[in-house]
Structure formats: structure tokens, C-alpha cells
PDB file of C-alpha atoms in Angstrom:
ATOM      1  CA  MET A  44      61.719 120.295 -14.930  1.00  0.00           C
ATOM      2  CA  SER A  45      65.088 119.555 -15.479  1.00  0.00           C
ATOM      3  CA  LEU A  46      64.650 121.629 -18.965  1.00  0.00           C
ATOM      4  CA  ILE A  47      64.126 124.558 -16.373  1.00  0.00           C
ATOM      5  CA  THR A  48      67.325 123.741 -15.021  1.00  0.00           C
ATOM      6  CA  SER A  49      69.463 123.507 -17.356  1.00  0.00           C
ATOM      7  CA  TYR A  50      68.603 126.389 -19.169  1.00  0.00           C
ATOM      8  CA  SER A  51      69.165 128.063 -15.699  1.00  0.00           C
ATOM      9  CA  ASN A  52      72.577 126.597 -15.229  1.00  0.00           C
ATOM     10  CA  GLU A  53      73.712 127.847 -18.710  1.00  0.00           C
ATOM     11  CA  LYS A  54      72.407 131.575 -17.873  1.00  0.00           C
ATOM     12  CA  GLU A  55      73.949 131.184 -14.948  1.00  0.00           C
ATOM     13  CA  HIS A  56      77.490 129.720 -16.353  1.00  0.00           C
ATOM     14  CA  LEU A  57      76.829 132.790 -19.550  1.00  0.00           C
ATOM     15  CA  ILE A  58      76.924 135.475 -16.657  1.00  0.00           C
ATOM     16  CA  ASP A  59      79.696 133.956 -14.777  1.00  0.00           C
ATOM     17  CA  SER A  60      81.531 134.041 -18.127  1.00  0.00           C
ATOM     18  CA  LEU A  61      80.564 137.677 -18.739  1.00  0.00           C
ATOM     19  CA  ILE A  62      81.453 138.884 -14.801  1.00  0.00           C
ATOM     20  CA  ASN A  63      84.998 137.119 -15.621  1.00  0.00           C
ATOM     21  CA  TYR A  64      85.518 139.603 -18.150  1.00  0.00           C
ATOM     22  CA  GLN A  65      84.568 142.134 -15.853  1.00  0.00           C
ATOM     23  CA  HIS A  66      80.884 142.886 -17.700  1.00  0.00           C
ATOM     24  CA  TYR A  67      77.966 143.661 -14.975  1.00  0.00           C
ATOM     25  CA  LYS A  68      75.191 144.538 -17.399  1.00  0.00           C
ATOM     26  CA  MET A  69      74.283 144.604 -20.644  1.00  0.00           C
ATOM     27  CA  PRO A  70      75.743 147.235 -23.174  1.00  0.00           C
ATOM     28  CA  ASP A  71      72.386 148.489 -23.082  1.00  0.00           C
ATOM     29  CA  GLY A  72      72.430 149.065 -19.283  1.00  0.00           C
ATOM     30  CA  ARG A  73      69.565 146.074 -18.393  1.00  0.00           C
ATOM     31  CA  GLN A  74      70.762 143.260 -15.562  1.00  0.00           C
ATOM     32  CA  PHE A  75      72.116 139.996 -16.891  1.00  0.00           C
ATOM     33  CA  TYR A  76      68.843 138.554 -15.582  1.00  0.00           C
ATOM     34  CA  GLU A  77      67.035 140.530 -17.876  1.00  0.00           C
ATOM     35  CA  ALA A  78      68.632 139.737 -20.948  1.00  0.00           C
ATOM     36  CA  THR A  79      68.242 136.269 -22.894  1.00  0.00           C
ATOM     37  CA  GLU A  80      69.909 132.751 -23.412  1.00  0.00           C
ATOM     38  CA  GLN A  81      71.176 133.917 -27.128  1.00  0.00           C
ATOM     39  CA  GLU A  82      72.048 137.398 -26.138  1.00  0.00           C
ATOM     40  CA  LEU A  83      74.067 136.836 -23.631  1.00  0.00           C
ATOM     41  CA  LYS A  84      75.799 134.001 -25.846  1.00  0.00           C
ATOM     42  CA  LEU A  85      75.879 136.733 -28.739  1.00  0.00           C
ATOM     43  CA  PHE A  86      77.668 139.510 -26.008  1.00  0.00           C
ATOM     44  CA  LEU A  87      80.315 136.766 -24.402  1.00  0.00           C
ATOM     45  CA  HIS A  88      81.305 136.374 -27.899  1.00  0.00           C
ATOM     46  CA  SER A  89      81.736 139.741 -28.890  1.00  0.00           C
ATOM     47  CA  GLN A  90      83.946 139.720 -25.768  1.00  0.00           C
ATOM     48  CA  LYS A  91      85.576 136.968 -27.093  1.00  0.00           C
ATOM     49  CA  THR A  92      86.708 138.381 -30.478  1.00  0.00           C
ATOM     50  CA  ASN A  93      87.240 141.368 -29.054  1.00  0.00           C
ATOM     51  CA  GLN A  94      90.364 140.476 -26.556  1.00  0.00           C
ATOM     52  CA  TYR A  95      91.801 138.832 -29.643  1.00  0.00           C
ATOM     53  CA  ILE A  96      91.782 141.014 -31.805  1.00  0.00           C
ATOM     54  CA  LEU A  97      93.197 143.225 -29.289  1.00  0.00           C
ATOM     55  CA  CYS A  98      95.967 140.663 -28.338  1.00  0.00           C
ATOM     56  CA  ASP A  99      96.918 141.074 -31.948  1.00  0.00           C
ATOM     57  CA  GLU A 100      97.199 144.556 -32.295  1.00  0.00           C
ATOM     58  CA  ILE A 101      99.700 144.665 -29.687  1.00  0.00           C
TER      59      ILE A 101
END
């Protein structure tokens, strides 16, 4: 049972992080809860990378 709780907490943490970046859906239009944890991680990573690229261009 703790594995399910741990997975849920990690996924919720990823979703909260994406919301902090002002994203509310996956790029393909799905709700965050419909995405896998891996998809959320990849999307979050791409947003962090994009943020730093934009800062370097200024």
C-alpha cells in the first residue's frame, strides 16, 4: 500500500511543479492525471530546460 501512496505523492508533486510553471494540461491536451509519471517528468524537464535557454538568450 505504501508503494501506491508513494507513486501518488510523486505524481502530485510533478503536477504541482508544472502548475508552478503555469502549465495546466499536457501539450497534447490531456489532463495531467491522464499522463504517466514518466511523461510528467519529461514535460517538466523540458520546461526547466526551456526556461534556462530563454534566460541565456536575453
